[in-house]
Tab-separated table of C-alpha atoms in Angstrom:
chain	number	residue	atom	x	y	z
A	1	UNK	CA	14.996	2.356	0.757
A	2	UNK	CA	14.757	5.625	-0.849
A	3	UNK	CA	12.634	8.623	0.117
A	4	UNK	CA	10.021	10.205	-1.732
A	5	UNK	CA	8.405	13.491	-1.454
A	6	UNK	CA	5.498	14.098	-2.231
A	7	UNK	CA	3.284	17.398	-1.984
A	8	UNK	CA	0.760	16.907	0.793
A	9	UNK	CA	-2.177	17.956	-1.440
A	10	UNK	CA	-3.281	18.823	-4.843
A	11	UNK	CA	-6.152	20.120	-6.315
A	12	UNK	CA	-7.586	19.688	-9.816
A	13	UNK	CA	-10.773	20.700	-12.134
A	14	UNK	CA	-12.348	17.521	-13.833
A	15	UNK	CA	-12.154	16.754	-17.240
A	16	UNK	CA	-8.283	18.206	-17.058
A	17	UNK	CA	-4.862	16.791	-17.164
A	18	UNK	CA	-3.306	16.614	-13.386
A	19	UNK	CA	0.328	16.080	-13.042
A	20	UNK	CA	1.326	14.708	-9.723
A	21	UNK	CA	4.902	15.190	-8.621
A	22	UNK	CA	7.561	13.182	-6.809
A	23	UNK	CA	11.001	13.704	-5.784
A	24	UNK	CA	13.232	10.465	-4.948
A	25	UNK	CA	16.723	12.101	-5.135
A	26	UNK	CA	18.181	9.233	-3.231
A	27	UNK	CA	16.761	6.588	-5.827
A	28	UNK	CA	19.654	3.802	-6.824
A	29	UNK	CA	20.100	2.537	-10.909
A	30	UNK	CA	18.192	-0.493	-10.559
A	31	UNK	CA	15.301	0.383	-7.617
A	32	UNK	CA	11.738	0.479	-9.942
A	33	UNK	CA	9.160	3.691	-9.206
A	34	UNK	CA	5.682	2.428	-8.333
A	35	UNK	CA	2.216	4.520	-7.941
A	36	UNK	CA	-0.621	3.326	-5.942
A	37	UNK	CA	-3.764	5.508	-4.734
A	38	UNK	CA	-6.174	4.496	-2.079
A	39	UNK	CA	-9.642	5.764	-2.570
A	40	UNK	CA	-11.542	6.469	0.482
A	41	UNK	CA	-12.455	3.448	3.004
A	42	UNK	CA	-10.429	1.349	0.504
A	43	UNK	CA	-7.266	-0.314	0.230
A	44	UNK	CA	-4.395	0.941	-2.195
A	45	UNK	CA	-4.585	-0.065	-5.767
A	46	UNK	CA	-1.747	-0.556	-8.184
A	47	UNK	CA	-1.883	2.475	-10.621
A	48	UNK	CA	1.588	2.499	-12.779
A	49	UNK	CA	5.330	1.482	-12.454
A	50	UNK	CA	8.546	2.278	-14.453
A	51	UNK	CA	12.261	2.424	-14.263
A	52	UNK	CA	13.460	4.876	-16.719
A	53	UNK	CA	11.763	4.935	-19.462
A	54	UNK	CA	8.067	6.706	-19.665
A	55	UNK	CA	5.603	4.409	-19.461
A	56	UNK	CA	1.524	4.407	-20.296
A	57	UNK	CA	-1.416	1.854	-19.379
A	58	UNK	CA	-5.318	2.381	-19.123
A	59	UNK	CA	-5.427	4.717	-15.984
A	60	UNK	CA	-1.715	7.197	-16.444
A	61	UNK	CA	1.200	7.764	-17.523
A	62	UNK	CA	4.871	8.049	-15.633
A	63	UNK	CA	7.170	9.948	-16.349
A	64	UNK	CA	10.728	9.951	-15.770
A	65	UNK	CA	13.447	12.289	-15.212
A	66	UNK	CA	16.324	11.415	-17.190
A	67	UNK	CA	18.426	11.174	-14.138
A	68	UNK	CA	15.910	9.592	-12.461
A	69	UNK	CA	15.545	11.737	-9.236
A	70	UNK	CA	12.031	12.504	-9.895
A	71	UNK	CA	9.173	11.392	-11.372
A	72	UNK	CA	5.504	12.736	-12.578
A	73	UNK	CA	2.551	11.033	-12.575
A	74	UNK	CA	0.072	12.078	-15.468
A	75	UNK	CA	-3.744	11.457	-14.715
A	76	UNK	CA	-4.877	12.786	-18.954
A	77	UNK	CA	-8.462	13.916	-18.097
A	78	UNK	CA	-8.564	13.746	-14.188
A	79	UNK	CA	-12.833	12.499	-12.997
A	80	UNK	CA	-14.209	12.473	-9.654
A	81	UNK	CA	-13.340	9.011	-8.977
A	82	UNK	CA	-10.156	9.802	-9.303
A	83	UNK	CA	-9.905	11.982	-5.724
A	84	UNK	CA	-8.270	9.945	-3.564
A	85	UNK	CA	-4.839	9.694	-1.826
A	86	UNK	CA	-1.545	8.933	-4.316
A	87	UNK	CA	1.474	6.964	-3.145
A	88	UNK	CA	4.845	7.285	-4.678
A	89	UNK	CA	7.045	4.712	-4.226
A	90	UNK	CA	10.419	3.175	-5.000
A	91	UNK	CA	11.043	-0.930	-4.817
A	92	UNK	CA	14.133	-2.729	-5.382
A	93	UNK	CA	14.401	-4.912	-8.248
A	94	UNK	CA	15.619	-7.645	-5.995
A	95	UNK	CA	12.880	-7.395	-3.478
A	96	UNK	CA	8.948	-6.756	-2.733
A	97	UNK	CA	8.912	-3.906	-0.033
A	98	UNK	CA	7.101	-1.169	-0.912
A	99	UNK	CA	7.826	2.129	1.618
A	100	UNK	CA	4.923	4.058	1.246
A	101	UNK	CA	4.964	8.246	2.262
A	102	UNK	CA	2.126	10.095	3.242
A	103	UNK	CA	1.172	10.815	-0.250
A	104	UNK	CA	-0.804	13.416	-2.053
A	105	UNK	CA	-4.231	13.606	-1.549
A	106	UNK	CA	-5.935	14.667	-4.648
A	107	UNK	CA	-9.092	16.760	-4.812
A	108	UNK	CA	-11.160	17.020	-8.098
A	109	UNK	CA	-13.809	19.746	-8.432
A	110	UNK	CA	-16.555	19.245	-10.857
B	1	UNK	CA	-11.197	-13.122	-10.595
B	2	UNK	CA	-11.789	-12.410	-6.821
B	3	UNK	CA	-9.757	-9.632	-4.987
B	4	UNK	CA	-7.875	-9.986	-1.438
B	5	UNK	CA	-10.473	-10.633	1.425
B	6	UNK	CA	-10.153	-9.533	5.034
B	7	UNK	CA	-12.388	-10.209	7.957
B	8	UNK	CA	-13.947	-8.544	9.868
B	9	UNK	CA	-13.879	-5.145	8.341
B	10	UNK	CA	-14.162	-3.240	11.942
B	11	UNK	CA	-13.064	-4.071	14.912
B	12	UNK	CA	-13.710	-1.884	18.479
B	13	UNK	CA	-11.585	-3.491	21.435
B	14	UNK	CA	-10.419	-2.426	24.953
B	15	UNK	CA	-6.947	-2.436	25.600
B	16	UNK	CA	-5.380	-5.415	27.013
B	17	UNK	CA	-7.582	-7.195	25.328
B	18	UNK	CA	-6.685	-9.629	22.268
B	19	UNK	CA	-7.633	-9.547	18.179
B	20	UNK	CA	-7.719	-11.321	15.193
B	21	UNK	CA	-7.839	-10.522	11.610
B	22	UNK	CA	-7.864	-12.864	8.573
B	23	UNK	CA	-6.852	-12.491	4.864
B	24	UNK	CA	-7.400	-14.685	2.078
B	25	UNK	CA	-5.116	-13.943	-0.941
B	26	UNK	CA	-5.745	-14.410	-4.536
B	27	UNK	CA	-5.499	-17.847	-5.252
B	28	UNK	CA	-1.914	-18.519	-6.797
B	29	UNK	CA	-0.367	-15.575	-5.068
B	30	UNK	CA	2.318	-16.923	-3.146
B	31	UNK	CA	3.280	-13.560	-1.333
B	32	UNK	CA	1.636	-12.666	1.354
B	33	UNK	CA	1.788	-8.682	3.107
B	34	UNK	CA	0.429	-7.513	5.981
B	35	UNK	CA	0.518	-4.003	6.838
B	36	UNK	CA	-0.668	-1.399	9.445
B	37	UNK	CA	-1.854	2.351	8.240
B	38	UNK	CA	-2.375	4.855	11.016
B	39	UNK	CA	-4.900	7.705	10.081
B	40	UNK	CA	-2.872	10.357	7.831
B	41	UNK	CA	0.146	8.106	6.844
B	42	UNK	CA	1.100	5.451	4.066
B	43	UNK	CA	0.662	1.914	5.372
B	44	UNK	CA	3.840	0.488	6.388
B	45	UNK	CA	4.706	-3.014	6.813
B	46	UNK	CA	4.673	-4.921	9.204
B	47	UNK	CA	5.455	-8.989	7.699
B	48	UNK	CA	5.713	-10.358	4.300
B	49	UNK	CA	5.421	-14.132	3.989
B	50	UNK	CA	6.536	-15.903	0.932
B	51	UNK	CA	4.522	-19.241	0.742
B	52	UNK	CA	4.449	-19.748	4.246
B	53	UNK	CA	7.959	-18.675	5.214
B	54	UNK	CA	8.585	-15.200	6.711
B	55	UNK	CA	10.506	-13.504	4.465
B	56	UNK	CA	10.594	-9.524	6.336
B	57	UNK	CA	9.605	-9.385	9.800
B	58	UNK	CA	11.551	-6.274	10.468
B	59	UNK	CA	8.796	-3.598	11.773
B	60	UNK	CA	6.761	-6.537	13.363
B	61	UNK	CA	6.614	-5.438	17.156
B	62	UNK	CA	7.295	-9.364	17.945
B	63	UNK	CA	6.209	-8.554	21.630
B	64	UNK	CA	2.673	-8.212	21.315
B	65	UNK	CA	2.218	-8.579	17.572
B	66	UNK	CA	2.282	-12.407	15.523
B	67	UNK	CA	1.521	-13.776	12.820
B	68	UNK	CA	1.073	-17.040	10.604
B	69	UNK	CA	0.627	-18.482	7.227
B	70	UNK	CA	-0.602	-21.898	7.282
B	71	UNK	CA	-0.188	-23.842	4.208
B	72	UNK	CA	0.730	-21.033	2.207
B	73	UNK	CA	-2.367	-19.181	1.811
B	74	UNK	CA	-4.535	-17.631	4.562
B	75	UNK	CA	-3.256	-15.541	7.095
B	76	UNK	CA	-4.375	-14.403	10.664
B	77	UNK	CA	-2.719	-11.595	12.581
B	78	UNK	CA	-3.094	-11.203	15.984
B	79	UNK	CA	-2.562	-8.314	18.328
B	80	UNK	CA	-2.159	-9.497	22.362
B	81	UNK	CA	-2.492	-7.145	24.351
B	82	UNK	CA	-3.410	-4.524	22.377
B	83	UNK	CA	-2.401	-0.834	23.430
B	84	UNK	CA	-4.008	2.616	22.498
B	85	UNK	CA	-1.609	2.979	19.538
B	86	UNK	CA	-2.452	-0.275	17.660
B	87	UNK	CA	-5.484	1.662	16.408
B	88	UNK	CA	-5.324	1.824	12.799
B	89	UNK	CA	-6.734	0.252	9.433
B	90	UNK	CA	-4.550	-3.698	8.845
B	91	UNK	CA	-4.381	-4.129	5.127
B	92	UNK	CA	-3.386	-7.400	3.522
B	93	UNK	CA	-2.197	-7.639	0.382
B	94	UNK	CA	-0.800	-10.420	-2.237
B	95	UNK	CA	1.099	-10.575	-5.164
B	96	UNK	CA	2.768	-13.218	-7.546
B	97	UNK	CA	6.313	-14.293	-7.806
B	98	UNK	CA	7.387	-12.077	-10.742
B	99	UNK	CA	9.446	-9.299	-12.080
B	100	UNK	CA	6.510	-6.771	-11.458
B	101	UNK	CA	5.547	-7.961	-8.207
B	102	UNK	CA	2.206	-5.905	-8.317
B	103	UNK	CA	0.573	-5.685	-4.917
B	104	UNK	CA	-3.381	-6.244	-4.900
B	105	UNK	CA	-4.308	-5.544	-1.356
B	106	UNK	CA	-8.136	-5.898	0.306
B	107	UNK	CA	-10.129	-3.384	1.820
B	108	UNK	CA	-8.728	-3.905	5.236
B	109	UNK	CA	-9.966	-4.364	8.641
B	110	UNK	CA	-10.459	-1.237	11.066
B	111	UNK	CA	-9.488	-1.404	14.748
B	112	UNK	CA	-10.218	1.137	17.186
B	113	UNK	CA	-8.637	0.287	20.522
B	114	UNK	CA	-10.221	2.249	23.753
């Protein structure tokens, strides 16, 4: 599985774009990127995935270095429900497992 | 649509002694997870059941630590004997059988072990 780094800690003003960082240098061609965060007392929840192109839902965008050993998640206007604890991840195409770090915890002042 | 549901949510135990905790997927979600997160780190797991067939039992410490999926849908994990370092938050989680294998995972049961 590949590694990802991940600063331990971030800190943001609300209303603002945040751009959380990931390195996964050791990434293969066909292993997919997933985000999760886990608010407090809660379980993680599925924020974004991608492979190489940038990709955009609801709650962020991802994206993608073109060789694909790093990757940026994009919160547009960050909120105070959005402090919690961000997971970077990498998953084989073939397979479920998800290898979780120890994330960046996100702090958003109001 | 209802989410993943553990029980109970906290747990306080001596060590030595045994516990339980049980997960009820989303109905139709034929993969089952079941991971431990120790305060400060990612949860890492510990099974993954596909139906009821183990598919990963890798970081499952088999000598004190089982598990089961009758039927193909709820779970129970048990810890016997439990030891100091088995404190730590169990999450479940579920997911279909698709490309995007999404993982939806509950709020997870809290064990303290004294």
């Amino acid at each position: 599985d590949a590694k990802t780094t991940q600063p331990n800690s971030m800190e943001s003003n609300e209303e603002e774009p945040v751009h959380l960082p990931c390195n996964h240098s050791t990434i293969s061609g066909t292993d997919y990127i997933h985000w999760y965060r886990q608010l407090p007392s809660q379980g993680p929840e599925y924020v974004i995935h991608g492979l190489t192109s940038n990709v955009n839902n609801r709650m962020a965008s991802l994206a993608i270095a073109e060789d694909r050993k790093s990757s940026t998640l994009i919160l547009h206007r960050a909120t105070l429900r959005d402090a919690a604890v961000y997971y970077c991840t990498t998953k084989k195409s073939s397979g479920d497992k998800l290898t979780f770090g120890t994330g960046t915890r996100l702090a958003v002042r109001p | 649509e209802a989410g993943v549901a553990q029980s109970p949510r906290y747990k306080i135990i001596e060590k030595r002694q045994s516990v339980a905790f049980w997960c009820n997927p989303i109905s139709g979600h034929a993969t089952l997870y079941w991971y431990q997160q120790i305060l400060g780190q990612g949860p890492k797991l510990l099974i993954q059941f596909q139906n009821n067939g183990v598919v990963d039992d890798s970081q499952l410490p088999k000598d004190r630590f089982s598990a089961e999926r009758l039927k193909g849908v709820d779970s129970t994990l048990k810890i016997q004997p439990a030891k100091l370092e088995d404190s730590a938050v169990y999450l479940c989680a579920s997911s279909l059988v698709d490309r995007g294998k999404t993982q939806y995972f509950g709020p997870g049961t809290r064990l303290l072990v004294l």
